[in-house]
Amino acid sequence: MKPPLSKLGHRRELIRQFTPNWFTMTMGTGIVALALGRTSELLPILWNLGATLWVINIALFLLFVSMYCARWIFFFDGAKRIFHHSVMCMFFGAIPMGLATIINGFLVFGIPLIGERAISIAFSLWWLDAAMALICGLLIPFFMFTRHDHSLQSMTAVWLLPIVAAEVTAASGGLLISHMNAGSSATQILFISYSLWGFSVLPALAVLVILFLRMVLHKLPGRDMAASSWLSIGPIGTGALGLLLLGTQAQRILISPDLISVGIVAHGFGILGATILLGYGFWWLVIAILTTLRYLRDGLPFNMGWWAFTFPIGVYSLATLSLADSTGIQWLYYFGYAFVSMLIFFWYVVMGSTLRGAYHGNVFFSPCISDGTGLQLPSKSEKQKVNL
């Protein structure tokens, strides 16, 4: 039997090859934890399972932050190449989105476990998350405009990752406000969250239009990017969830005479807007399922991109259940629970494959330091050592 990490050659490669796409693992694990907490009315033990996964997710996030910081410290020349890589650069958006699931966990699981301190922690982390989401949503597209080489044929739904981070923060803001009293702080977060929603959802919808055109003209992407088709559901599901959460809280928070009517409109707009978005998302969901079945027929090799199977369907399921709460339509609950079941199945498969790949070391690969053929290019400091 081959020893652990045998394909890396040396344990230091764990750091040298570590990339931000590992934070999609925290996104997927975090959304499963939240979905379990949301469906605990069906089976109380689901809350305990969700809380356990949330704690594990915190540990994973801290581990990944430590590993990525270590890469910048010890392998700076290689780490900085990510800003010129047209695909891996997109995964910076996974960092604030992974953090958002932890913030929401403090509100869902943290309050029963550690009391009101959880709200204060979530409040502080939310501002950090908002700042990171804004930076990703502005800086990464600017790099796309100025540094990267892109074409319509090479485009995938991965383009959405840095843009969607802000709307995930917006939806998290809606959940945070639900634990705050009406006042200036809650009102401030409410309007900032709506701004973050527009900052993210509207550009994301534009990207989806381009993605549709790309698939019509150039067909499906390669097998290595097969799971990326599920990413198109993410901004739609998160956008719907954000409208519902913010609309519900707007009616409660906006109690001044000048803003009461705004809160009423926001609540109604949240329900109607979410219904429209979920219908649009269902179209992309069916396309993603058909695309995956098409790839499965020819074989679908595992890579870290498989985590795209988890977070998008997770936020879509939470949005469906939230719409069911707002409307009282019973069949929406059935759909929501079915989507949660799909999410748990995907997470189980992807987590198992990731752990096996991590054990053997074959999922640690940084294309930023590759010459495009799989050969690893030495960093500047490594070249100097060779010359010496």
Short mmCIF file of C-alpha atoms in Angstrom, two decimals:
data_model
loop_
_atom_site.label_atom_id
_atom_site.label_comp_id
_atom_site.label_asym_id
_atom_site.label_seq_id
_atom_site.Cartn_x
_atom_site.Cartn_y
_atom_site.Cartn_z
CA MET A 1 0.00 0.00 0.00
CA LYS A 2 1.32 3.42 -0.94
CA PRO A 3 2.11 5.75 1.98
CA PRO A 4 0.00 8.88 2.62
CA LEU A 5 0.72 11.82 0.31
CA SER A 6 2.89 9.57 -1.84
CA LYS A 7 2.10 11.48 -5.04
CA LEU A 8 3.36 14.76 -3.62
CA GLY A 9 6.92 13.60 -3.29
CA HIS A 10 7.56 15.78 -0.22
CA ARG A 11 5.30 17.02 2.56
CA ARG A 12 6.26 20.63 1.90
CA GLU A 13 4.30 20.31 -1.35
CA LEU A 14 1.13 20.40 0.80
CA ILE A 15 1.87 24.09 1.27
CA ARG A 16 3.43 24.84 -2.10
CA GLN A 17 0.51 23.30 -3.98
CA PHE A 18 -2.26 24.71 -1.76
CA THR A 19 -4.76 26.91 -3.63
CA PRO A 20 -7.96 28.84 -2.72
CA ASN A 21 -10.20 26.27 -4.38
CA TRP A 22 -9.90 24.27 -1.14
CA PHE A 23 -12.21 26.85 0.45
CA THR A 24 -15.02 25.44 -1.69
CA MET A 25 -14.83 22.52 0.73
CA THR A 26 -15.79 24.88 3.57
CA MET A 27 -18.58 26.30 1.43
CA GLY A 28 -20.02 22.85 0.76
CA THR A 29 -19.60 21.55 4.31
CA GLY A 30 -20.99 24.78 5.78
CA ILE A 31 -24.12 24.76 3.63
CA VAL A 32 -24.80 21.12 4.57
CA ALA A 33 -24.56 22.07 8.26
CA LEU A 34 -27.03 24.94 7.75
CA ALA A 35 -29.40 22.73 5.75
CA LEU A 36 -29.39 20.12 8.51
CA GLY A 37 -30.17 22.82 11.06
CA ARG A 38 -32.97 24.12 8.86
CA THR A 39 -34.63 20.70 8.51
CA SER A 40 -34.23 19.66 12.15
CA GLU A 41 -38.00 19.96 12.65
CA LEU A 42 -38.25 16.67 10.75
CA LEU A 43 -35.75 14.90 13.01
CA PRO A 44 -34.20 16.67 16.04
CA ILE A 45 -30.91 14.78 15.71
CA LEU A 46 -30.28 16.65 12.47
CA TRP A 47 -29.59 19.79 14.52
CA ASN A 48 -26.84 17.98 16.43
CA LEU A 49 -25.35 16.67 13.21
CA GLY A 50 -25.45 20.17 11.72
CA ALA A 51 -23.80 21.68 14.79
CA THR A 52 -21.04 19.05 14.63
CA LEU A 53 -20.42 19.77 10.97
CA TRP A 54 -20.35 23.51 11.71
CA VAL A 55 -17.60 23.03 14.31
CA ILE A 56 -15.66 20.81 11.88
CA ASN A 57 -16.10 23.48 9.22
CA ILE A 58 -14.60 26.13 11.51
CA ALA A 59 -11.57 23.88 12.03
CA LEU A 60 -11.26 23.32 8.28
CA PHE A 61 -11.49 27.03 7.55
CA LEU A 62 -8.80 27.89 10.10
CA LEU A 63 -6.59 25.09 8.76
CA PHE A 64 -6.96 26.30 5.19
CA VAL A 65 -6.29 29.92 6.15
CA SER A 66 -3.11 28.80 7.95
CA MET A 67 -1.96 26.71 4.98
CA TYR A 68 -2.62 29.45 2.45
CA CYS A 69 -0.89 32.08 4.58
CA ALA A 70 2.06 29.70 4.92
CA ARG A 71 2.24 29.40 1.14
CA TRP A 72 2.50 33.17 0.80
CA ILE A 73 5.22 33.24 3.47
CA PHE A 74 7.36 30.33 2.29
CA PHE A 75 6.56 30.17 -1.44
CA PHE A 76 5.82 33.79 -2.26
CA ASP A 77 7.09 33.70 -5.86
CA GLY A 78 4.80 30.82 -6.72
CA ALA A 79 1.83 32.08 -4.72
CA LYS A 80 1.69 35.46 -6.46
CA ARG A 81 1.32 33.80 -9.86
CA ILE A 82 -2.33 33.15 -9.04
CA PHE A 83 -3.18 36.73 -10.01
CA HIS A 84 -2.24 35.89 -13.59
CA HIS A 85 -4.08 32.57 -13.73
CA SER A 86 -7.43 32.97 -15.45
CA VAL A 87 -9.19 30.14 -13.59
CA MET A 88 -7.58 29.71 -10.17
CA CYS A 89 -7.88 33.45 -9.48
CA MET A 90 -11.67 33.08 -9.51
CA PHE A 91 -11.54 30.93 -6.37
CA PHE A 92 -10.62 33.86 -4.15
CA GLY A 93 -14.39 34.34 -3.95
CA ALA A 94 -14.68 31.01 -2.12
CA ILE A 95 -12.90 32.47 0.93
CA PRO A 96 -15.62 35.00 1.96
CA MET A 97 -18.35 32.55 0.95
CA GLY A 98 -16.85 29.86 3.16
CA LEU A 99 -16.64 32.37 6.00
CA ALA A 100 -20.30 33.34 5.47
CA THR A 101 -21.44 29.78 6.23
CA ILE A 102 -19.52 29.97 9.52
CA ILE A 103 -21.10 33.34 10.36
CA ASN A 104 -24.57 31.92 9.73
CA GLY A 105 -23.66 28.93 11.86
CA PHE A 106 -22.97 31.21 14.81
CA LEU A 107 -26.59 32.41 14.49
CA VAL A 108 -28.11 28.96 13.93
CA PHE A 109 -25.96 26.83 16.23
CA GLY A 110 -23.84 29.27 18.21
CA ILE A 111 -26.62 30.98 20.15
CA PRO A 112 -27.90 27.75 21.76
CA LEU A 113 -24.31 26.61 22.41
CA ILE A 114 -22.53 29.75 23.67
CA GLY A 115 -25.32 32.26 24.20
CA GLU A 116 -25.62 35.86 23.04
CA ARG A 117 -21.86 36.12 22.45
CA ALA A 118 -22.48 34.29 19.18
CA ILE A 119 -24.38 37.31 17.85
CA SER A 120 -21.50 39.65 18.66
CA ILE A 121 -19.03 37.32 16.96
CA ALA A 122 -21.26 37.03 13.90
CA PHE A 123 -21.69 40.82 13.79
CA SER A 124 -17.91 41.42 13.75
CA LEU A 125 -17.20 38.67 11.23
CA TRP A 126 -19.96 39.93 8.95
CA TRP A 127 -18.19 43.24 8.39
CA LEU A 128 -14.96 41.39 7.59
CA ASP A 129 -16.83 39.14 5.20
CA ALA A 130 -18.46 42.12 3.48
CA ALA A 131 -15.06 43.78 2.97
CA MET A 132 -13.54 40.63 1.47
CA ALA A 133 -16.56 40.11 -0.79
CA LEU A 134 -16.31 43.66 -2.11
CA ILE A 135 -12.60 43.29 -2.78
CA CYS A 136 -13.15 40.01 -4.64
CA GLY A 137 -16.08 41.40 -6.60
CA LEU A 138 -14.05 44.38 -7.82
CA LEU A 139 -10.42 43.28 -7.96
CA ILE A 140 -10.80 39.88 -9.65
CA PRO A 141 -12.96 41.20 -12.54
CA PHE A 142 -10.43 44.04 -12.95
CA PHE A 143 -7.69 41.42 -13.29
CA MET A 144 -9.86 39.69 -15.87
CA PHE A 145 -9.96 42.96 -17.81
CA THR A 146 -6.26 43.72 -17.53
CA ARG A 147 -4.13 40.61 -16.83
CA HIS A 148 -5.88 37.42 -17.88
CA ASP A 149 -6.32 35.84 -21.27
CA HIS A 150 -9.99 34.92 -21.69
CA SER A 151 -12.11 33.86 -24.63
CA LEU A 152 -15.76 33.01 -25.04
CA GLN A 153 -14.88 29.40 -25.83
CA SER A 154 -12.87 28.96 -22.62
CA MET A 155 -15.50 30.60 -20.41
CA THR A 156 -17.21 28.55 -17.68
CA ALA A 157 -19.52 29.33 -14.76
CA VAL A 158 -16.38 29.70 -12.61
CA TRP A 159 -16.50 33.36 -13.67
CA LEU A 160 -19.35 33.72 -11.18
CA LEU A 161 -17.31 32.88 -8.06
CA PRO A 162 -15.75 36.27 -7.26
CA ILE A 163 -18.98 38.11 -8.11
CA VAL A 164 -21.38 35.93 -6.10
CA ALA A 165 -19.52 36.41 -2.80
CA ALA A 166 -21.23 39.74 -2.12
CA GLU A 167 -24.76 38.37 -2.40
CA VAL A 168 -23.86 35.53 -0.03
CA THR A 169 -22.83 38.23 2.45
CA ALA A 170 -26.12 40.03 1.75
CA ALA A 171 -28.16 36.92 2.58
CA SER A 172 -26.06 36.46 5.71
CA GLY A 173 -26.88 40.06 6.63
CA GLY A 174 -30.59 39.23 6.48
CA LEU A 175 -30.09 36.39 8.94
CA LEU A 176 -27.97 38.59 11.20
CA ILE A 177 -30.63 41.31 11.32
CA SER A 178 -33.20 38.76 12.48
CA HIS A 179 -31.28 38.59 15.78
CA MET A 180 -31.03 42.39 16.19
CA ASN A 181 -33.51 44.89 17.55
CA ALA A 182 -34.90 47.58 15.30
CA GLY A 183 -32.55 50.53 15.30
CA SER A 184 -29.86 52.36 13.40
CA SER A 185 -27.41 49.42 13.33
CA ALA A 186 -29.99 47.00 11.97
CA THR A 187 -31.20 49.55 9.41
CA GLN A 188 -27.63 50.18 8.31
CA ILE A 189 -26.91 46.50 7.74
CA LEU A 190 -30.24 46.10 5.94
CA PHE A 191 -29.50 48.76 3.33
CA ILE A 192 -25.86 47.69 2.97
CA SER A 193 -27.08 44.14 2.37
CA TYR A 194 -29.50 45.28 -0.32
CA SER A 195 -26.60 47.18 -1.94
CA LEU A 196 -24.43 44.07 -1.78
CA TRP A 197 -27.28 42.12 -3.35
CA GLY A 198 -27.41 44.50 -6.32
CA PHE A 199 -23.60 44.65 -6.48
CA SER A 200 -23.57 40.88 -7.01
CA VAL A 201 -26.82 39.53 -8.43
CA LEU A 202 -27.13 41.90 -11.36
CA PRO A 203 -23.61 41.27 -12.73
CA ALA A 204 -24.08 37.54 -12.07
CA LEU A 205 -27.25 37.48 -14.17
CA ALA A 206 -25.31 39.19 -16.96
CA VAL A 207 -22.63 36.49 -16.75
CA LEU A 208 -25.32 33.81 -17.02
CA VAL A 209 -26.53 35.36 -20.28
CA ILE A 210 -22.99 35.16 -21.66
CA LEU A 211 -22.69 31.59 -20.38
CA PHE A 212 -25.83 30.63 -22.28
CA LEU A 213 -24.37 32.12 -25.46
CA ARG A 214 -21.07 30.32 -24.88
CA MET A 215 -22.76 26.93 -24.57
CA VAL A 216 -24.85 27.51 -27.67
CA LEU A 217 -21.83 28.47 -29.77
CA HIS A 218 -19.16 26.19 -28.28
CA LYS A 219 -21.15 23.40 -26.59
CA LEU A 220 -20.31 22.00 -23.16
CA PRO A 221 -16.93 22.62 -21.48
CA GLY A 222 -14.37 19.86 -21.03
CA ARG A 223 -14.83 17.00 -18.55
CA ASP A 224 -12.50 18.62 -16.02
CA MET A 225 -14.95 21.53 -15.72
CA ALA A 226 -18.10 19.42 -15.84
CA ALA A 227 -19.20 20.23 -12.28
CA SER A 228 -18.99 23.96 -13.01
CA SER A 229 -22.42 23.75 -14.66
CA TRP A 230 -23.92 23.62 -11.15
CA LEU A 231 -22.38 26.98 -10.25
CA SER A 232 -25.01 28.74 -12.35
CA ILE A 233 -27.62 27.82 -9.72
CA GLY A 234 -25.63 29.53 -6.95
CA PRO A 235 -26.28 33.23 -7.64
CA ILE A 236 -29.93 32.52 -8.39
CA GLY A 237 -30.57 30.53 -5.21
CA THR A 238 -28.59 32.93 -3.05
CA GLY A 239 -30.28 35.91 -4.67
CA ALA A 240 -33.71 34.46 -3.91
CA LEU A 241 -32.73 33.61 -0.34
CA GLY A 242 -31.36 37.11 0.19
CA LEU A 243 -34.57 38.75 -1.04
CA LEU A 244 -36.68 36.62 1.28
CA LEU A 245 -34.52 37.15 4.37
CA LEU A 246 -34.04 40.88 3.78
CA GLY A 247 -37.68 41.43 2.84
CA THR A 248 -38.93 39.74 6.00
CA GLN A 249 -36.61 41.79 8.18
CA ALA A 250 -37.29 45.04 6.32
CA GLN A 251 -40.92 44.89 7.38
CA ARG A 252 -39.81 44.44 10.98
CA ILE A 253 -36.89 46.88 11.06
CA LEU A 254 -38.24 49.82 9.03
CA ILE A 255 -40.72 51.16 11.57
CA SER A 256 -40.20 54.90 11.22
CA PRO A 257 -43.13 56.71 9.56
CA ASP A 258 -41.09 57.52 6.46
CA LEU A 259 -39.96 53.92 5.93
CA ILE A 260 -42.95 51.78 6.92
CA SER A 261 -44.20 51.65 3.33
CA VAL A 262 -40.69 50.73 2.14
CA GLY A 263 -40.66 47.74 4.48
CA ILE A 264 -44.04 46.56 3.20
CA VAL A 265 -42.90 46.83 -0.41
CA ALA A 266 -39.61 45.08 0.38
CA HIS A 267 -41.47 42.17 1.93
CA GLY A 268 -43.75 41.74 -1.08
CA PHE A 269 -40.89 42.22 -3.51
CA GLY A 270 -38.93 39.57 -1.64
CA ILE A 271 -41.65 36.95 -2.13
CA LEU A 272 -42.35 37.76 -5.78
CA GLY A 273 -38.69 38.26 -6.67
CA ALA A 274 -37.66 35.00 -5.01
CA THR A 275 -40.43 33.12 -6.81
CA ILE A 276 -39.26 34.44 -10.17
CA LEU A 277 -35.60 33.69 -9.40
CA LEU A 278 -36.35 30.16 -8.22
CA GLY A 279 -38.24 29.50 -11.44
CA TYR A 280 -35.24 30.75 -13.40
CA GLY A 281 -32.96 28.66 -11.21
CA PHE A 282 -35.01 25.53 -11.88
CA TRP A 283 -34.22 25.90 -15.58
CA TRP A 284 -30.49 26.00 -14.83
CA LEU A 285 -30.89 23.12 -12.36
CA VAL A 286 -32.38 20.83 -14.99
CA ILE A 287 -29.66 21.87 -17.46
CA ALA A 288 -27.01 21.05 -14.82
CA ILE A 289 -28.55 17.62 -14.19
CA LEU A 290 -28.73 16.82 -17.91
CA THR A 291 -25.17 18.04 -18.39
CA THR A 292 -23.91 15.83 -15.56
CA LEU A 293 -25.72 12.78 -16.94
CA ARG A 294 -24.13 13.47 -20.32
CA TYR A 295 -20.66 13.55 -18.75
CA LEU A 296 -21.29 10.45 -16.63
CA ARG A 297 -21.92 8.46 -19.78
CA ASP A 298 -18.33 9.12 -20.87
CA GLY A 299 -16.75 9.04 -17.41
CA LEU A 300 -16.31 11.91 -14.98
CA PRO A 301 -12.86 12.10 -13.31
CA PHE A 302 -12.75 13.55 -9.80
CA ASN A 303 -11.15 16.89 -9.05
CA MET A 304 -11.72 19.64 -6.48
CA GLY A 305 -14.20 21.23 -8.87
CA TRP A 306 -16.70 18.60 -7.72
CA TRP A 307 -17.46 20.80 -4.72
CA ALA A 308 -19.57 22.80 -7.15
CA PHE A 309 -22.16 20.05 -6.70
CA THR A 310 -22.80 21.17 -3.10
CA PHE A 311 -23.09 24.88 -2.31
CA PRO A 312 -25.33 25.92 -5.25
CA ILE A 313 -27.97 23.24 -4.61
CA GLY A 314 -27.65 24.01 -0.89
CA VAL A 315 -28.59 27.68 -1.20
CA TYR A 316 -31.29 26.78 -3.70
CA SER A 317 -32.82 24.31 -1.23
CA LEU A 318 -32.72 26.87 1.62
CA ALA A 319 -34.35 29.47 -0.63
CA THR A 320 -37.10 27.00 -1.56
CA LEU A 321 -37.81 26.22 2.09
CA SER A 322 -37.79 29.93 2.98
CA LEU A 323 -40.29 30.64 0.20
CA ALA A 324 -42.45 27.83 1.57
CA ASP A 325 -42.35 29.53 5.00
CA SER A 326 -43.34 32.88 3.47
CA THR A 327 -46.18 31.56 1.31
CA GLY A 328 -47.39 28.48 3.20
CA ILE A 329 -47.40 26.47 -0.04
CA GLN A 330 -46.99 22.87 1.08
CA TRP A 331 -45.49 21.37 -2.07
CA LEU A 332 -42.58 23.79 -1.83
CA TYR A 333 -41.54 22.02 1.36
CA TYR A 334 -41.45 18.71 -0.49
CA PHE A 335 -39.21 20.20 -3.16
CA GLY A 336 -37.01 21.82 -0.52
CA TYR A 337 -36.54 18.59 1.40
CA ALA A 338 -35.79 16.75 -1.83
CA PHE A 339 -33.11 19.30 -2.69
CA VAL A 340 -31.61 18.95 0.80
CA SER A 341 -31.48 15.17 0.32
CA MET A 342 -29.70 15.71 -3.01
CA LEU A 343 -27.27 18.06 -1.26
CA ILE A 344 -26.41 15.53 1.46
CA PHE A 345 -25.85 12.81 -1.14
CA PHE A 346 -23.54 15.04 -3.18
CA TRP A 347 -21.61 16.11 -0.08
CA TYR A 348 -21.11 12.50 1.01
CA VAL A 349 -19.74 11.50 -2.40
CA VAL A 350 -17.53 14.56 -2.85
CA MET A 351 -16.19 14.55 0.72
CA GLY A 352 -15.29 10.87 0.45
CA SER A 353 -13.47 11.43 -2.85
CA THR A 354 -11.68 14.49 -1.45
CA LEU A 355 -10.44 12.65 1.63
CA ARG A 356 -9.15 9.77 -0.49
CA GLY A 357 -7.44 12.18 -2.84
CA ALA A 358 -5.93 14.14 0.05
CA TYR A 359 -4.63 10.92 1.63
CA HIS A 360 -2.73 10.04 -1.55
CA GLY A 361 -1.81 13.66 -2.30
CA ASN A 362 -3.22 13.74 -5.83
CA VAL A 363 -5.68 16.60 -5.18
CA PHE A 364 -2.93 19.01 -4.18
CA PHE A 365 -2.07 20.71 -7.43
CA SER A 366 -1.47 24.35 -8.24
CA PRO A 367 -1.87 25.08 -11.96
CA CYS A 368 -0.41 28.54 -11.32
CA ILE A 369 3.08 26.99 -11.12
CA SER A 370 2.56 24.58 -14.00
CA ASP A 371 3.74 25.05 -17.57
CA GLY A 372 0.38 23.81 -18.86
CA THR A 373 1.55 20.24 -19.39
CA GLY A 374 1.47 19.26 -15.73
CA LEU A 375 5.17 19.94 -15.14
CA GLN A 376 5.84 22.14 -12.13
CA LEU A 377 7.82 25.28 -12.83
CA PRO A 378 10.40 26.26 -10.20
CA SER A 379 9.96 29.54 -8.40
CA LYS A 380 12.46 32.36 -8.64
CA SER A 381 14.09 31.39 -5.35
CA GLU A 382 14.30 27.75 -6.44
CA LYS A 383 16.02 28.78 -9.68
CA GLN A 384 18.58 30.71 -7.65
CA LYS A 385 19.30 27.61 -5.59
CA VAL A 386 19.86 25.60 -8.78
CA ASN A 387 22.24 28.23 -10.16
CA LEU A 388 24.23 28.17 -6.93
#
